[in-house]
GROMACS .gro file of N, CA and C in nm:
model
  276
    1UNK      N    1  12.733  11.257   8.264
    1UNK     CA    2  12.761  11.160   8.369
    1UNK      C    3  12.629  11.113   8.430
    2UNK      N    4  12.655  10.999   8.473
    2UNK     CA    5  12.538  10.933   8.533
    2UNK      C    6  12.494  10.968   8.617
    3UNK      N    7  12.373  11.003   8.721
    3UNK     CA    8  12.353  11.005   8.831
    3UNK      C    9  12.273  10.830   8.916
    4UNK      N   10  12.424  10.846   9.022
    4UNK     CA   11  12.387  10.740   9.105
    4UNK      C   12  12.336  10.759   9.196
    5UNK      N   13  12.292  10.831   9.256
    5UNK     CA   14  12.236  10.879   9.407
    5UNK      C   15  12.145  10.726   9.445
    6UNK      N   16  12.166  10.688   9.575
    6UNK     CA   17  12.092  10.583   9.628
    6UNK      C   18  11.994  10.694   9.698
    7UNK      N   19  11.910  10.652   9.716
    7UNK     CA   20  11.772  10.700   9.828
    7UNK      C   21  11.862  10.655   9.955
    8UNK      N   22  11.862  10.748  10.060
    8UNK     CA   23  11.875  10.717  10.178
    8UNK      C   24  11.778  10.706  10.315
    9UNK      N   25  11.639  10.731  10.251
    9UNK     CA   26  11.565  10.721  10.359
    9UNK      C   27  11.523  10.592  10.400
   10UNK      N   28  11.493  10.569  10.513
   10UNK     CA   29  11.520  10.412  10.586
   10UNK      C   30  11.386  10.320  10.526
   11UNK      N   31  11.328  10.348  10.417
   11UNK     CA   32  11.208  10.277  10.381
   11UNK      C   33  11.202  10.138  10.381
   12UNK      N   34  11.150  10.037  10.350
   12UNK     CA   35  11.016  10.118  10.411
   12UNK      C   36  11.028  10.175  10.539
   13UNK      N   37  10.971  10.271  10.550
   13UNK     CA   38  10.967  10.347  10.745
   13UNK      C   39  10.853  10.300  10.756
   14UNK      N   40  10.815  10.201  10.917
   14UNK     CA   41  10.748  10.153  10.939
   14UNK      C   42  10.624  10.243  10.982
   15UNK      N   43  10.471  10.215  10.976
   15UNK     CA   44  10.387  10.325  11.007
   15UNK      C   45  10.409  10.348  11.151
   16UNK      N   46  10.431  10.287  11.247
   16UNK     CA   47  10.482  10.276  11.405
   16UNK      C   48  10.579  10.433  11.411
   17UNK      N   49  10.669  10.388  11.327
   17UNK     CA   50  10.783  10.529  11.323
   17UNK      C   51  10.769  10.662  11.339
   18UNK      N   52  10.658  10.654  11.209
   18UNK     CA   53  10.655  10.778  11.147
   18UNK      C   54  10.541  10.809  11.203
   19UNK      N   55  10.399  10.785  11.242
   19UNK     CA   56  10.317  10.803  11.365
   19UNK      C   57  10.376  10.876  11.499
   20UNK      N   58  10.505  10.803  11.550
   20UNK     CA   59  10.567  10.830  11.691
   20UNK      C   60  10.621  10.938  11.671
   21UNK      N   61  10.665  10.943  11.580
   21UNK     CA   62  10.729  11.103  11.523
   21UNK      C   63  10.608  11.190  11.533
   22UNK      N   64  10.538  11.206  11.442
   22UNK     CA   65  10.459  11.300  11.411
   22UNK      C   66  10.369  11.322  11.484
   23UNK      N   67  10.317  11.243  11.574
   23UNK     CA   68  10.188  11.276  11.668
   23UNK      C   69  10.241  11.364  11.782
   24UNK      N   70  10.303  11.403  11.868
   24UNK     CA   71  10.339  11.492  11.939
   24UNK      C   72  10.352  11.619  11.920
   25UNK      N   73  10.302  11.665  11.776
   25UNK     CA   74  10.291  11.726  11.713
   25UNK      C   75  10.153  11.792  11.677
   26UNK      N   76  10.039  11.716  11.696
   26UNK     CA   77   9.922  11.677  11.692
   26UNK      C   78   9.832  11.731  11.808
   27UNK      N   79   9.797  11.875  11.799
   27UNK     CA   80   9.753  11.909  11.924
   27UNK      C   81   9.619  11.891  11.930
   28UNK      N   82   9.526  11.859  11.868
   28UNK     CA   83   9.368  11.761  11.889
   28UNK      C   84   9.373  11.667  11.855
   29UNK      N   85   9.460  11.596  11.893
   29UNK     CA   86   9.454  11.403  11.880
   29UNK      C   87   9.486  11.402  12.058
   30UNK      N   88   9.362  11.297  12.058
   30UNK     CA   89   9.348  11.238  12.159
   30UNK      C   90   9.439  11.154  12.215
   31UNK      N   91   9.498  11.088  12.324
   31UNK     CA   92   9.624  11.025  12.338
   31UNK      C   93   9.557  10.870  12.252
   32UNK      N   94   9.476  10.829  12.279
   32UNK     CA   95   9.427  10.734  12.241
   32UNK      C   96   9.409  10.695  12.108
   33UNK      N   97   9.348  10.817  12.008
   33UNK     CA   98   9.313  10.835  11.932
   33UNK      C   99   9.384  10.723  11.798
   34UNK      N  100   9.342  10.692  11.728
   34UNK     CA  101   9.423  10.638  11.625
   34UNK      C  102   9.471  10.767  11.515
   35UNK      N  103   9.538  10.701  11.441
   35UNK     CA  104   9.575  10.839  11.295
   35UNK      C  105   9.614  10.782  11.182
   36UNK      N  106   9.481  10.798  11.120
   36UNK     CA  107   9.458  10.719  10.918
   36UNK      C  108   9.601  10.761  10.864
   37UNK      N  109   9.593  10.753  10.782
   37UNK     CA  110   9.711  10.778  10.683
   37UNK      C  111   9.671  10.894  10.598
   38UNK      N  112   9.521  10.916  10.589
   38UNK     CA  113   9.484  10.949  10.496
   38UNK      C  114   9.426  11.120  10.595
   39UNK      N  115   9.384  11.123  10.741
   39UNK     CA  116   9.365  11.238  10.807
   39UNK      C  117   9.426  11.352  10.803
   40UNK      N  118   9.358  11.427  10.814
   40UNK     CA  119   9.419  11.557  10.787
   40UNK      C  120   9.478  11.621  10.887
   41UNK      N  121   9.603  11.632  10.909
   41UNK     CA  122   9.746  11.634  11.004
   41UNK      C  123   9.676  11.794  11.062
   42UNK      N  124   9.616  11.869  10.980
   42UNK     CA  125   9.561  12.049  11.023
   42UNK      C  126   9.463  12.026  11.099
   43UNK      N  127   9.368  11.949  11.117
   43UNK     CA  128   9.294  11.912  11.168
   43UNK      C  129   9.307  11.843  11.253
   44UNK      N  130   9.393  11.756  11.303
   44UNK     CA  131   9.493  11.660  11.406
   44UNK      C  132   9.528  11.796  11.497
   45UNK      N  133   9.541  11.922  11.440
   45UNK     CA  134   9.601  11.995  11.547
   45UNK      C  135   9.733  12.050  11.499
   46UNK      N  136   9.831  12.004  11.333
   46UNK     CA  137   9.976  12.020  11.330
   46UNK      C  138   9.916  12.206  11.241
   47UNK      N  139  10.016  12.231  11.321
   47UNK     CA  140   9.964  12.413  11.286
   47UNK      C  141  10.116  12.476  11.209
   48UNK      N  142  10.139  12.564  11.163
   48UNK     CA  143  10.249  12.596  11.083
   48UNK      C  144  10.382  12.583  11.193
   49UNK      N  145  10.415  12.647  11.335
   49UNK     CA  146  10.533  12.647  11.356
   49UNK      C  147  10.544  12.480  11.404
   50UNK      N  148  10.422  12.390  11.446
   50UNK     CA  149  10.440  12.285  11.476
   50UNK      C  150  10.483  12.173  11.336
   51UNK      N  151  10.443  12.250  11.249
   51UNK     CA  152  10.512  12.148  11.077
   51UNK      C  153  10.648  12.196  11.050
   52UNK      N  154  10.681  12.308  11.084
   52UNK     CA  155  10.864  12.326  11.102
   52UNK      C  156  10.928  12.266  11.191
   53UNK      N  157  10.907  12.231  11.313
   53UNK     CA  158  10.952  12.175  11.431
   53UNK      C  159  10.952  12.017  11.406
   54UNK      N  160  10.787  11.978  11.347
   54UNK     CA  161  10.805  11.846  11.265
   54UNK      C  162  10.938  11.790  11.162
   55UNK      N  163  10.957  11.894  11.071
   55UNK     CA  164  11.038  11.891  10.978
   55UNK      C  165  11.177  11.886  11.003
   56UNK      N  166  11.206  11.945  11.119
   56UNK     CA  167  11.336  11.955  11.186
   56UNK      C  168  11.393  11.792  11.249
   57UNK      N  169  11.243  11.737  11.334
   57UNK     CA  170  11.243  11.633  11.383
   57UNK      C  171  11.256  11.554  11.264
   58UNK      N  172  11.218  11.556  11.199
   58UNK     CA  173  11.239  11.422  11.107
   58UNK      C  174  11.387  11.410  11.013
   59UNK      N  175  11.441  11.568  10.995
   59UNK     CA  176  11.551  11.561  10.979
   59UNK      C  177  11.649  11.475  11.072
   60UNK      N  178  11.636  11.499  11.195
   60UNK     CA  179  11.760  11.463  11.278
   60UNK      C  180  11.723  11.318  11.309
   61UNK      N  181  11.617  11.235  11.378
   61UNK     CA  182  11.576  11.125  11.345
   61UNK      C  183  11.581  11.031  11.247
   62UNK      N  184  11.574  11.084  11.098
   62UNK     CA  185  11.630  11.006  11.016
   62UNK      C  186  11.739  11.021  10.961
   63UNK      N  187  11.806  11.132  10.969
   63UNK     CA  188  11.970  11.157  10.921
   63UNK      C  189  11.941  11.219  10.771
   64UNK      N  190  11.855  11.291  10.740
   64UNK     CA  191  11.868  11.330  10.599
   64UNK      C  192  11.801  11.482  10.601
   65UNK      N  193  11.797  11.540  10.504
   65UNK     CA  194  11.763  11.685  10.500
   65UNK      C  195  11.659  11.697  10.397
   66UNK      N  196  11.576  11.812  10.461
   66UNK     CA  197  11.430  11.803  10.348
   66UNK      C  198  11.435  11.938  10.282
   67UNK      N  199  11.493  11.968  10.152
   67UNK     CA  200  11.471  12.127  10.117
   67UNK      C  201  11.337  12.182  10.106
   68UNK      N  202  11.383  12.320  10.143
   68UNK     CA  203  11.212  12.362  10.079
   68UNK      C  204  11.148  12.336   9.997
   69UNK      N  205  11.252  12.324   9.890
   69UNK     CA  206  11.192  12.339   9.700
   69UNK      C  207  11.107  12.150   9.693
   70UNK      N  208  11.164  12.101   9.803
   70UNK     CA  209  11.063  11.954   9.793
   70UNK      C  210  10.946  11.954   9.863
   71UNK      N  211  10.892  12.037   9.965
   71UNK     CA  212  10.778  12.083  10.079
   71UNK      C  213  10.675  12.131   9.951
   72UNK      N  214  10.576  12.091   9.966
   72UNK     CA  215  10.465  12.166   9.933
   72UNK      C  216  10.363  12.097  10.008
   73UNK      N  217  10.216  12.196  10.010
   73UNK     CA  218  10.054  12.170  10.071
   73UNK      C  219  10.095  12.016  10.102
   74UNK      N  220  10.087  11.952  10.001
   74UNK     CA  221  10.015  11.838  10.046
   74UNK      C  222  10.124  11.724  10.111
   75UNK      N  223  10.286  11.791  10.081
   75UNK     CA  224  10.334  11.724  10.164
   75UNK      C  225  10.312  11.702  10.312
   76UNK      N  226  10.290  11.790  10.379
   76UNK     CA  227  10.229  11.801  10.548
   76UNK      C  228  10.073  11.809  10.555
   77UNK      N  229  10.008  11.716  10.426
   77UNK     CA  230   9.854  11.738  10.440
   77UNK      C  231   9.837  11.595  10.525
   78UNK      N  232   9.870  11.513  10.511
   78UNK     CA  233   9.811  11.339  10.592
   78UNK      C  234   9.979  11.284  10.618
   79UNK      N  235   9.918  11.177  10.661
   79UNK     CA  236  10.046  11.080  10.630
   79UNK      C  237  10.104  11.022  10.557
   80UNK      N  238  10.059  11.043  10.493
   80UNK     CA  239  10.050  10.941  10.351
   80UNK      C  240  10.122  11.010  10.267
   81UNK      N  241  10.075  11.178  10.245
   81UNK     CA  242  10.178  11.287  10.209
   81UNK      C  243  10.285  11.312  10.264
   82UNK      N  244  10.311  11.320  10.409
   82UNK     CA  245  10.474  11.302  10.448
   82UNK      C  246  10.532  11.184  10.372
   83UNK      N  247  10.451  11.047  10.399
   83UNK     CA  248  10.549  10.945  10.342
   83UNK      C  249  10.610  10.987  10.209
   84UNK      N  250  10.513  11.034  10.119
   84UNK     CA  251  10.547  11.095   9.972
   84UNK      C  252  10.660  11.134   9.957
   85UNK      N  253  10.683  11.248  10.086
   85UNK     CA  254  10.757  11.364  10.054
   85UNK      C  255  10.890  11.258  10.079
   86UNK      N  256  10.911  11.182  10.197
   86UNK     CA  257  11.025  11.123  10.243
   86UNK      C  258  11.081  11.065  10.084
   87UNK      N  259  10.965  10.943  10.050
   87UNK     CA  260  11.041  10.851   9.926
   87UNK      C  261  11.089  10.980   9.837
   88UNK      N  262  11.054  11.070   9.814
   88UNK     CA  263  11.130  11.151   9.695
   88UNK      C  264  11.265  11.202   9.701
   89UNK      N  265  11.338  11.181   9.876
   89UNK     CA  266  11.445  11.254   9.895
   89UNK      C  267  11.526  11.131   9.846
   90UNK      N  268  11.635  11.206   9.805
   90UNK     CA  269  11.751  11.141   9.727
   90UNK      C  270  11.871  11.178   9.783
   91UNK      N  271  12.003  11.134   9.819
   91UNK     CA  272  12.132  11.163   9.847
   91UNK      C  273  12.158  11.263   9.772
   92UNK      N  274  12.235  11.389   9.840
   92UNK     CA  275  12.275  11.492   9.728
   92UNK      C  276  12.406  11.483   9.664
   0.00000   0.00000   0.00000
């Protein structure tokens, strides 16, 4: 049988979004501060229980669920790697 699964994540997710999400998260970013796509989120300040709490948030905010077996390093390394991780989720 075929698999139809549509992608359900709201892509494109605008960088505005997914910034507002994730920076509160960010405990050495300056309020001001800007945040590359490409910066390193560990270095921003996102520390392990603050990338679970992330992960939770982005669950309920976007309505979809992130398994472990899809998380790895470099998914929570920049932004650019969250975005990654998002486009790969698929309807189960």
């Amino acid at each position: 049988m075929k698999n139809t699964a549509a992608f359900m994540t709201p892509f494109p997710l605008p960088d505005s979004t997914l910034e507002r999400i994730v920076r509160p998260h960010l405990k050495s970013l300056d309020l001001g501060e800007g945040l590359h796509p490409e910066k390193s989120l560990a270095q921003a300040g996102l520390d392990e229980s603050g990338s679970v709490d992330l992960l939770v948030q982005l669950e309920e905010e976007l309505g979809l669920r992130i398994p472990d077996s899809v998380i790895d390093a470099d998914s929570l390394a920049t932004l650019n790697g969250l975005r990654r991780l998002l486009e790969r989720l698929e309807v189960g």
